[in-house]
Amino acid sequence: MTNTLLTEKAFSDLPLHDDLLRALTDAGLTHCTPIQAETLPLMLTGRDIAGQAQTGTGKTAAFLLATFNRLINNPPAAERRVNQPRALMIAPTRELAIQIHKDALLLNKYANFRISLVYGGVDYDKQRDELREGVDILIGTPGRLIDYFKQKVYDLKAAEMMVLDEADRMFDLGFIKDVRYLLRRLPPVDQRQGLLFSATLPYKVTELAYEHMNNPELIKVNPDQVTADKVTQVLYHVSKEEKIPLLLGLLKQMDPKRTILFVNTKHVAEKVWGYLEGNGFQAAILSGDVPQNKRQKMFQRFSDGELAILVATDVASRGLHIPNVSHVFNYDLPQNAEDYVHRIGRTARAGEAGDAVSLACEEYVYSLMEIEEYIGYKLPTQPVSDEMLETNPAAPVRRERSKPPAGRSGGGQRRGGGGNRRSGSGRRDGSQSKPSGR
């Protein structure tokens, strides 16, 4: 839960159920953030909402409170079956789904709803069995949700609430057909409430909202303030050959305690990781092919301070909630302007301050103009002096390659066999189809 800049509107001033107010009080939450203050009064009356606000400003708590309040105050239909969720919450990444689930459990302290979390990469049978046993609120990523839906593990005929989080990222990751598949299987828009939240609301997202929601109210909090005002940003123009020496020099000068370092490709991630490890910085690589159990251990080590640096591709730029990230480095400038905003949004969360350092080399500097146009100002630049460069960096460490399990090729064949995009196999959220006959 966030505790960013608060408004004067108290949760107790809203028509929230006592069970929710007690849970909020126990969590030390008394007043609304701006996005909560703007959206909750409307959502609590049953209005559909498309909300935009910066990352880390309380969007998750807003739609969870609205969902819980509606479900508490409206008992389910007598004919509803236990495997028919009353609320569906769709997230683009495993990490975001996990964070939503964590916040939901906090608010569920006295409400006692059955909340299920499904996402790819782990616990296939366990998640499926839990759904069959009964679910009130279903949180998940598109691939695994569709997989179980097509197996008739659950259906959406009794859904009263639909929440779509980080909708623009659904487009970026190629999930939009999957999202539309799920939305078309919900009850008609006049028989349910729809909530959509995101850091940005481009035209394609608002079009989706009007297509699958009931005349949603557009709510934008600080839409002109694209990047968090407490992020100190700086840009260095540097050649590709000097990026490693400059990075190592800056890290030694800044001594950042918890840093996410973004690159554009996995190949570069491995190169940078090798130099970091070789020069005394504990680091780990976060990319789309890291197994889920390993990802969770990595996040825990990073959050606990055992790892100083995460080297990440853009799979990590959205949906992560890691407190106290002190620095974000764009080792490579992103090729998409919106990704710049999402990357630096990993720091300065919950009202804290942070630093964002970008290195503009000849390969990626072409995207700088688009980034500056998108954020509405020029990034402050500083010159690179010889004193800033690490003159004699140690040789990079070579990363050990794990061998594929016996009986499987290193190509990572899908369990579903066909790789059919519509079947749910091979999705970037990590879910896969199961073989027939399971």
Short mmCIF file of C-alpha atoms in Angstrom, two decimals:
data_model
loop_
_atom_site.label_atom_id
_atom_site.label_comp_id
_atom_site.label_asym_id
_atom_site.label_seq_id
_atom_site.Cartn_x
_atom_site.Cartn_y
_atom_site.Cartn_z
CA MET A 1 0.00 0.00 0.00
CA THR A 2 1.21 3.48 -0.77
CA ASN A 3 1.62 6.35 1.65
CA THR A 4 2.43 9.01 -0.91
CA LEU A 5 1.26 12.64 -0.70
CA LEU A 6 -2.15 12.60 0.98
CA THR A 7 -5.24 14.76 0.66
CA GLU A 8 -7.53 16.06 3.38
CA LYS A 9 -10.20 13.50 2.45
CA ALA A 10 -10.32 10.78 5.09
CA PHE A 11 -11.42 7.23 4.30
CA SER A 12 -13.88 7.55 7.16
CA ASP A 13 -15.64 10.32 5.22
CA LEU A 14 -16.46 7.87 2.42
CA PRO A 15 -19.35 5.35 2.44
CA LEU A 16 -16.97 2.43 3.02
CA HIS A 17 -18.07 -0.65 4.93
CA ASP A 18 -16.88 -0.91 8.54
CA ASP A 19 -14.86 -4.05 7.73
CA LEU A 20 -12.81 -2.05 5.24
CA LEU A 21 -12.36 0.95 7.53
CA ARG A 22 -11.09 -1.37 10.26
CA ALA A 23 -8.61 -2.97 7.86
CA LEU A 24 -7.40 0.46 6.70
CA THR A 25 -6.98 1.62 10.30
CA ASP A 26 -5.00 -1.51 11.18
CA ALA A 27 -2.72 -0.79 8.21
CA GLY A 28 -2.19 2.80 9.36
CA LEU A 29 -4.05 4.29 6.38
CA THR A 30 -6.38 7.16 7.24
CA HIS A 31 -6.45 9.60 4.28
CA CYS A 32 -6.79 9.30 0.51
CA THR A 33 -4.12 9.95 -2.08
CA PRO A 34 -5.19 12.28 -4.92
CA ILE A 35 -6.23 9.47 -7.28
CA GLN A 36 -8.20 7.80 -4.48
CA ALA A 37 -9.90 11.06 -3.52
CA GLU A 38 -10.93 11.67 -7.14
CA THR A 39 -12.10 8.17 -8.05
CA LEU A 40 -13.49 6.52 -4.90
CA PRO A 41 -16.57 8.78 -4.51
CA LEU A 42 -17.59 7.87 -8.06
CA MET A 43 -16.67 4.20 -7.91
CA LEU A 44 -18.57 3.70 -4.67
CA THR A 45 -21.75 4.81 -6.46
CA GLY A 46 -21.23 2.15 -9.14
CA ARG A 47 -19.74 4.35 -11.87
CA ASP A 48 -17.27 2.92 -14.36
CA ILE A 49 -13.89 4.67 -14.18
CA ALA A 50 -10.84 5.01 -16.41
CA GLY A 51 -8.21 6.50 -14.12
CA GLN A 52 -4.76 7.87 -14.86
CA ALA A 53 -2.09 8.72 -12.31
CA GLN A 54 1.62 8.24 -11.81
CA THR A 55 2.93 4.93 -10.57
CA GLY A 56 3.04 4.51 -6.81
CA THR A 57 0.12 6.84 -6.09
CA GLY A 58 -2.45 4.41 -4.75
CA LYS A 59 -4.34 3.19 -7.80
CA THR A 60 -4.34 -0.41 -6.55
CA ALA A 61 -5.89 0.45 -3.19
CA ALA A 62 -8.52 2.56 -4.98
CA PHE A 63 -9.90 -0.23 -7.14
CA LEU A 64 -9.57 -2.81 -4.39
CA LEU A 65 -11.61 -0.70 -1.96
CA ALA A 66 -14.31 -0.11 -4.57
CA THR A 67 -14.44 -3.83 -5.41
CA PHE A 68 -14.55 -5.03 -1.80
CA ASN A 69 -17.19 -2.47 -0.87
CA ARG A 70 -19.51 -3.52 -3.69
CA LEU A 71 -19.13 -7.24 -2.97
CA ILE A 72 -19.73 -6.76 0.78
CA ASN A 73 -22.85 -4.66 0.28
CA ASN A 74 -24.35 -6.87 -2.46
CA PRO A 75 -24.71 -10.54 -1.45
CA PRO A 76 -24.12 -13.00 -4.32
CA ALA A 77 -27.02 -14.54 -6.22
CA ALA A 78 -28.31 -17.77 -4.70
CA GLU A 79 -27.69 -19.72 -7.91
CA ARG A 80 -24.04 -18.67 -8.16
CA ARG A 81 -21.59 -21.58 -8.11
CA VAL A 82 -18.42 -21.55 -5.99
CA ASN A 83 -16.12 -21.45 -9.05
CA GLN A 84 -17.79 -18.34 -10.46
CA PRO A 85 -15.73 -15.30 -9.36
CA ARG A 86 -17.63 -12.17 -8.51
CA ALA A 87 -14.68 -9.93 -9.47
CA LEU A 88 -12.00 -10.33 -12.16
CA MET A 89 -8.74 -8.35 -11.96
CA ILE A 90 -6.38 -8.56 -14.93
CA ALA A 91 -2.72 -7.50 -14.70
CA PRO A 92 -0.07 -7.58 -17.45
CA THR A 93 2.78 -9.07 -15.41
CA ARG A 94 3.25 -11.69 -12.73
CA GLU A 95 4.86 -9.17 -10.39
CA LEU A 96 1.94 -6.76 -10.62
CA ALA A 97 -0.59 -9.55 -10.08
CA ILE A 98 1.32 -10.67 -6.99
CA GLN A 99 1.38 -7.11 -5.63
CA ILE A 100 -2.37 -6.67 -6.19
CA HIS A 101 -2.97 -9.94 -4.37
CA LYS A 102 -0.78 -8.84 -1.47
CA ASP A 103 -2.70 -5.57 -1.08
CA ALA A 104 -6.01 -7.42 -1.43
CA LEU A 105 -5.13 -9.71 1.47
CA LEU A 106 -4.43 -6.65 3.62
CA LEU A 107 -7.92 -5.27 2.96
CA ASN A 108 -9.50 -8.71 3.34
CA LYS A 109 -8.66 -8.92 7.04
CA TYR A 110 -12.29 -8.72 8.13
CA ALA A 111 -14.16 -9.26 4.84
CA ASN A 112 -13.08 -12.91 4.49
CA PHE A 113 -13.44 -13.22 0.72
CA ARG A 114 -11.83 -16.11 -1.12
CA ILE A 115 -9.11 -14.49 -3.23
CA SER A 116 -7.27 -16.51 -5.87
CA LEU A 117 -4.09 -15.52 -7.70
CA VAL A 118 -3.15 -17.18 -11.02
CA TYR A 119 -0.12 -16.51 -13.19
CA GLY A 120 2.24 -18.48 -15.38
CA GLY A 121 5.46 -20.25 -14.59
CA VAL A 122 4.59 -22.03 -11.32
CA ASP A 123 1.96 -24.00 -9.40
CA TYR A 124 -0.23 -24.97 -12.35
CA ASP A 125 -2.19 -27.73 -10.60
CA LYS A 126 -2.28 -25.90 -7.26
CA GLN A 127 -3.79 -22.76 -8.79
CA ARG A 128 -6.32 -24.76 -10.79
CA ASP A 129 -7.42 -26.78 -7.74
CA GLU A 130 -7.82 -23.63 -5.67
CA LEU A 131 -10.13 -22.13 -8.30
CA ARG A 132 -12.27 -25.23 -8.35
CA GLU A 133 -12.64 -25.14 -4.58
CA GLY A 134 -14.15 -21.65 -4.74
CA VAL A 135 -13.24 -18.04 -5.50
CA ASP A 136 -14.82 -14.63 -4.95
CA ILE A 137 -12.07 -12.39 -6.35
CA LEU A 138 -9.84 -13.69 -9.15
CA ILE A 139 -6.54 -11.89 -9.85
CA GLY A 140 -4.30 -13.00 -12.69
CA THR A 141 -2.35 -12.53 -15.89
CA PRO A 142 -4.09 -13.01 -19.26
CA GLY A 143 -2.43 -16.26 -20.34
CA ARG A 144 -3.13 -18.32 -17.23
CA LEU A 145 -6.65 -16.84 -16.90
CA ILE A 146 -7.56 -17.91 -20.43
CA ASP A 147 -5.92 -21.31 -19.96
CA TYR A 148 -8.13 -22.16 -16.97
CA PHE A 149 -11.19 -20.54 -18.57
CA LYS A 150 -10.94 -22.74 -21.65
CA GLN A 151 -10.67 -25.79 -19.41
CA LYS A 152 -13.92 -24.66 -17.73
CA VAL A 153 -12.17 -24.47 -14.35
CA TYR A 154 -14.19 -21.28 -13.79
CA ASP A 155 -16.54 -19.03 -15.74
CA LEU A 156 -17.38 -15.34 -15.65
CA LYS A 157 -21.17 -15.46 -15.74
CA ALA A 158 -21.51 -14.16 -12.17
CA ALA A 159 -18.84 -11.41 -12.39
CA GLU A 160 -20.02 -8.11 -10.91
CA MET A 161 -16.67 -6.27 -11.13
CA MET A 162 -13.98 -6.06 -13.79
CA VAL A 163 -10.64 -4.37 -13.13
CA LEU A 164 -8.00 -3.84 -15.81
CA ASP A 165 -4.70 -2.58 -14.40
CA GLU A 166 -1.89 -1.06 -16.50
CA ALA A 167 -3.96 -1.35 -19.66
CA ASP A 168 -1.37 0.37 -21.85
CA ARG A 169 1.14 -2.32 -20.89
CA MET A 170 -1.33 -4.93 -22.15
CA PHE A 171 -0.88 -3.43 -25.61
CA ASP A 172 2.90 -3.22 -25.24
CA LEU A 173 3.21 -6.90 -24.29
CA GLY A 174 0.85 -8.13 -26.99
CA PHE A 175 -1.92 -9.21 -24.61
CA ILE A 176 -4.72 -7.06 -25.96
CA LYS A 177 -6.41 -9.87 -27.91
CA ASP A 178 -6.33 -12.00 -24.77
CA VAL A 179 -7.82 -9.17 -22.72
CA ARG A 180 -10.61 -8.68 -25.22
CA TYR A 181 -11.24 -12.44 -25.15
CA LEU A 182 -11.87 -12.27 -21.41
CA LEU A 183 -13.87 -9.05 -21.47
CA ARG A 184 -16.26 -10.48 -24.08
CA ARG A 185 -17.08 -13.35 -21.75
CA LEU A 186 -18.18 -11.10 -18.91
CA PRO A 187 -21.82 -10.15 -18.33
CA PRO A 188 -23.07 -7.12 -20.31
CA VAL A 189 -21.62 -3.76 -19.26
CA ASP A 190 -24.90 -2.64 -17.66
CA GLN A 191 -24.81 -5.67 -15.35
CA ARG A 192 -21.32 -5.12 -13.94
CA GLN A 193 -18.95 -2.33 -12.96
CA GLY A 194 -15.72 -1.75 -14.89
CA LEU A 195 -12.59 -0.06 -13.55
CA LEU A 196 -9.48 0.70 -15.60
CA PHE A 197 -6.32 2.22 -14.20
CA SER A 198 -2.98 3.06 -15.75
CA ALA A 199 -0.05 5.46 -15.60
CA THR A 200 -0.90 6.63 -19.13
CA LEU A 201 -4.16 6.70 -21.09
CA PRO A 202 -3.31 6.81 -24.80
CA TYR A 203 -6.08 6.74 -27.38
CA LYS A 204 -5.91 2.96 -27.84
CA VAL A 205 -6.63 2.48 -24.13
CA THR A 206 -9.55 4.91 -23.98
CA GLU A 207 -10.97 3.20 -27.09
CA LEU A 208 -10.77 -0.13 -25.24
CA ALA A 209 -12.49 1.43 -22.23
CA TYR A 210 -15.43 2.77 -24.24
CA GLU A 211 -15.73 -0.54 -26.10
CA HIS A 212 -15.97 -2.75 -23.01
CA MET A 213 -17.18 -0.42 -20.24
CA ASN A 214 -20.36 1.47 -19.44
CA ASN A 215 -19.63 5.09 -20.42
CA PRO A 216 -16.59 5.34 -18.11
CA GLU A 217 -15.69 8.59 -16.40
CA LEU A 218 -12.14 9.66 -17.32
CA ILE A 219 -10.19 10.78 -14.25
CA LYS A 220 -6.67 12.15 -14.70
CA VAL A 221 -4.57 13.19 -11.72
CA ASN A 222 -1.61 15.40 -12.66
CA PRO A 223 -1.71 14.33 -16.34
CA ASP A 224 0.77 17.05 -17.30
CA GLN A 225 3.22 15.88 -14.66
CA VAL A 226 4.33 12.82 -16.58
CA THR A 227 7.38 12.04 -14.45
CA ALA A 228 7.49 12.09 -10.68
CA ASP A 229 8.59 15.51 -9.43
CA LYS A 230 10.88 14.00 -6.79
CA VAL A 231 13.04 12.16 -9.34
CA THR A 232 16.34 13.97 -9.97
CA GLN A 233 17.16 13.28 -13.61
CA VAL A 234 20.49 13.64 -15.42
CA LEU A 235 21.73 12.64 -18.88
CA TYR A 236 25.29 11.93 -20.02
CA HIS A 237 26.24 11.86 -23.70
CA VAL A 238 28.79 9.09 -24.03
CA SER A 239 30.22 6.73 -26.64
CA LYS A 240 29.40 3.03 -26.50
CA GLU A 241 33.00 2.24 -25.56
CA GLU A 242 32.87 4.56 -22.56
CA LYS A 243 29.54 3.38 -21.14
CA ILE A 244 31.02 0.66 -18.91
CA PRO A 245 33.83 2.88 -17.52
CA LEU A 246 31.34 5.71 -16.89
CA LEU A 247 28.80 3.39 -15.27
CA LEU A 248 31.39 1.92 -12.91
CA GLY A 249 32.74 5.37 -12.08
CA LEU A 250 29.28 6.76 -11.32
CA LEU A 251 28.35 3.79 -9.17
CA LYS A 252 31.49 4.21 -7.08
CA GLN A 253 30.86 7.94 -6.65
CA MET A 254 27.15 7.61 -5.83
CA ASP A 255 27.26 4.43 -3.73
CA PRO A 256 23.61 3.64 -4.56
CA LYS A 257 22.13 1.20 -2.09
CA ARG A 258 19.33 -0.19 -4.24
CA THR A 259 19.56 0.32 -7.99
CA ILE A 260 17.63 -0.91 -11.02
CA LEU A 261 19.74 -0.67 -14.18
CA PHE A 262 17.80 -0.90 -17.45
CA VAL A 263 19.15 -2.22 -20.73
CA ASN A 264 17.40 -2.88 -24.03
CA THR A 265 18.54 -6.46 -24.69
CA LYS A 266 19.38 -9.58 -22.71
CA HIS A 267 22.80 -9.76 -24.43
CA VAL A 268 23.74 -6.34 -23.05
CA ALA A 269 22.29 -7.32 -19.66
CA GLU A 270 24.73 -10.21 -19.44
CA LYS A 271 27.64 -8.01 -20.50
CA VAL A 272 26.83 -5.33 -17.91
CA TRP A 273 26.21 -7.93 -15.19
CA GLY A 274 29.64 -9.45 -15.87
CA TYR A 275 31.42 -6.12 -15.44
CA LEU A 276 29.45 -5.28 -12.30
CA GLU A 277 30.27 -8.59 -10.66
CA GLY A 278 33.88 -8.38 -11.80
CA ASN A 279 34.23 -4.96 -10.21
CA GLY A 280 32.75 -5.69 -6.82
CA PHE A 281 29.04 -4.94 -7.29
CA GLN A 282 26.57 -7.68 -6.38
CA ALA A 283 24.01 -7.85 -9.16
CA ALA A 284 21.41 -10.10 -10.76
CA ILE A 285 19.73 -10.16 -14.17
CA LEU A 286 15.96 -9.79 -14.49
CA SER A 287 14.65 -10.66 -17.94
CA GLY A 288 11.54 -12.30 -19.35
CA ASP A 289 12.93 -15.85 -19.31
CA VAL A 290 13.87 -15.96 -15.62
CA PRO A 291 11.76 -18.71 -13.93
CA GLN A 292 9.14 -17.39 -11.54
CA ASN A 293 10.52 -19.02 -8.40
CA LYS A 294 13.95 -17.56 -9.16
CA ARG A 295 12.40 -14.13 -9.81
CA GLN A 296 10.68 -14.12 -6.43
CA LYS A 297 13.89 -15.06 -4.62
CA MET A 298 15.71 -12.35 -6.55
CA PHE A 299 13.17 -9.69 -5.58
CA GLN A 300 13.38 -10.77 -1.96
CA ARG A 301 17.18 -10.52 -1.92
CA PHE A 302 16.97 -7.11 -3.61
CA SER A 303 14.35 -5.85 -1.18
CA ASP A 304 16.36 -7.17 1.78
CA GLY A 305 19.50 -5.36 0.62
CA GLU A 306 21.49 -8.51 -0.21
CA LEU A 307 21.60 -7.46 -3.88
CA ALA A 308 22.64 -3.91 -4.69
CA ILE A 309 21.72 -3.88 -8.37
CA LEU A 310 19.12 -5.46 -10.63
CA VAL A 311 20.06 -5.42 -14.32
CA ALA A 312 16.70 -5.47 -16.06
CA THR A 313 15.12 -5.44 -19.47
CA ASP A 314 11.79 -3.65 -19.86
CA VAL A 315 9.90 -6.64 -18.49
CA ALA A 316 10.68 -5.04 -15.10
CA SER A 317 9.75 -1.45 -15.89
CA ARG A 318 6.07 -1.89 -15.05
CA GLY A 319 4.15 -3.45 -12.24
CA LEU A 320 6.97 -3.81 -9.74
CA HIS A 321 6.48 -2.51 -6.24
CA ILE A 322 9.93 -2.49 -4.63
CA PRO A 323 10.27 0.07 -1.84
CA ASN A 324 13.22 2.37 -1.39
CA VAL A 325 14.81 2.07 -4.83
CA SER A 326 17.41 4.83 -4.64
CA HIS A 327 18.61 4.96 -8.25
CA VAL A 328 17.47 4.03 -11.72
CA PHE A 329 20.06 3.85 -14.49
CA ASN A 330 19.15 3.84 -18.17
CA TYR A 331 22.32 2.18 -19.42
CA ASP A 332 20.51 2.16 -22.77
CA LEU A 333 17.98 4.88 -23.53
CA PRO A 334 14.64 3.16 -24.16
CA GLN A 335 13.38 3.12 -27.72
CA ASN A 336 9.88 4.04 -26.57
CA ALA A 337 9.24 7.33 -24.77
CA GLU A 338 6.61 5.88 -22.44
CA ASP A 339 9.11 3.26 -21.28
CA TYR A 340 11.36 6.07 -20.02
CA VAL A 341 8.58 7.23 -17.70
CA HIS A 342 7.83 3.72 -16.49
CA ARG A 343 11.50 2.97 -15.90
CA ILE A 344 12.25 6.02 -13.78
CA GLY A 345 8.95 5.49 -11.98
CA ARG A 346 10.59 2.59 -10.17
CA THR A 347 12.24 5.17 -7.89
CA ALA A 348 10.71 8.08 -5.96
CA ARG A 349 7.68 5.94 -5.11
CA ALA A 350 5.32 6.62 -2.23
CA GLY A 351 6.45 10.22 -1.95
CA GLU A 352 10.15 9.41 -1.58
CA ALA A 353 12.98 10.98 -3.59
CA GLY A 354 15.17 9.21 -6.13
CA ASP A 355 17.72 9.61 -8.91
CA ALA A 356 17.49 8.66 -12.58
CA VAL A 357 20.70 8.57 -14.61
CA SER A 358 20.64 8.05 -18.39
CA LEU A 359 23.52 7.28 -20.75
CA ALA A 360 22.91 8.42 -24.33
CA CYS A 361 25.23 6.63 -26.77
CA GLU A 362 25.30 6.83 -30.57
CA GLU A 363 23.11 3.72 -30.89
CA TYR A 364 20.12 4.95 -28.87
CA VAL A 365 20.43 8.74 -28.73
CA TYR A 366 17.93 9.00 -31.57
CA SER A 367 15.09 8.30 -29.10
CA LEU A 368 16.07 11.26 -26.89
CA MET A 369 14.02 13.76 -28.89
CA GLU A 370 10.90 11.62 -28.60
CA ILE A 371 11.43 11.16 -24.84
CA GLU A 372 11.84 14.90 -24.25
CA GLU A 373 8.78 15.67 -26.34
CA TYR A 374 6.74 13.16 -24.36
CA ILE A 375 7.78 14.39 -20.90
CA GLY A 376 7.53 18.04 -21.98
CA TYR A 377 11.03 19.26 -21.17
CA LYS A 378 14.68 18.67 -21.99
CA LEU A 379 16.58 16.31 -19.76
CA PRO A 380 19.32 18.11 -17.81
CA THR A 381 22.73 17.08 -19.12
CA GLN A 382 26.16 17.04 -17.54
CA PRO A 383 29.54 16.71 -19.27
CA VAL A 384 31.63 13.57 -18.89
CA SER A 385 35.10 14.24 -17.53
CA ASP A 386 38.04 11.83 -17.41
CA GLU A 387 37.82 11.78 -13.61
CA MET A 388 34.34 10.26 -13.82
CA LEU A 389 35.54 7.20 -15.76
CA GLU A 390 36.82 4.01 -14.18
CA THR A 391 40.27 3.87 -15.80
CA ASN A 392 41.16 0.22 -15.20
CA PRO A 393 37.97 -1.81 -14.84
CA ALA A 394 38.46 -5.45 -13.90
CA ALA A 395 37.62 -8.09 -16.46
CA PRO A 396 33.97 -9.18 -16.55
CA VAL A 397 32.83 -12.34 -14.80
CA ARG A 398 31.47 -15.02 -17.08
CA ARG A 399 27.96 -16.13 -16.28
CA GLU A 400 27.43 -19.83 -15.70
CA ARG A 401 24.85 -21.43 -17.96
CA SER A 402 22.35 -23.79 -16.42
CA LYS A 403 21.86 -27.03 -18.31
CA PRO A 404 18.36 -27.98 -19.50
CA PRO A 405 16.68 -30.83 -17.61
CA ALA A 406 17.30 -34.34 -18.87
CA GLY A 407 15.02 -35.33 -21.71
CA ARG A 408 14.48 -31.75 -22.88
CA SER A 409 16.27 -29.81 -25.51
CA GLY A 410 17.80 -26.45 -24.74
CA GLY A 411 15.26 -24.85 -27.01
CA GLY A 412 12.63 -24.67 -24.28
CA GLN A 413 9.80 -26.39 -26.12
CA ARG A 414 6.35 -25.46 -24.97
CA ARG A 415 4.38 -28.02 -23.06
CA GLY A 416 1.37 -27.15 -25.14
CA GLY A 417 3.17 -28.32 -28.28
CA GLY A 418 1.47 -26.18 -30.88
CA GLY A 419 2.43 -22.70 -29.73
CA ASN A 420 -0.99 -21.41 -30.75
CA ARG A 421 -1.26 -17.79 -29.64
CA ARG A 422 -4.99 -18.15 -29.01
CA SER A 423 -4.57 -21.19 -26.80
CA GLY A 424 -2.59 -19.39 -24.11
CA SER A 425 0.75 -21.16 -24.69
CA GLY A 426 4.06 -19.38 -24.86
CA ARG A 427 2.81 -16.08 -23.48
CA ARG A 428 5.18 -13.52 -22.09
CA ASP A 429 3.42 -13.64 -18.71
CA GLY A 430 4.90 -17.12 -18.39
CA SER A 431 1.75 -19.23 -18.67
CA GLN A 432 1.58 -22.22 -20.95
CA SER A 433 -1.06 -24.62 -22.14
CA LYS A 434 -1.17 -28.03 -20.57
CA PRO A 435 -1.13 -31.26 -22.62
CA SER A 436 -4.49 -32.80 -23.35
CA GLY A 437 -5.57 -35.52 -20.97
CA ARG A 438 -4.36 -33.79 -17.81
#
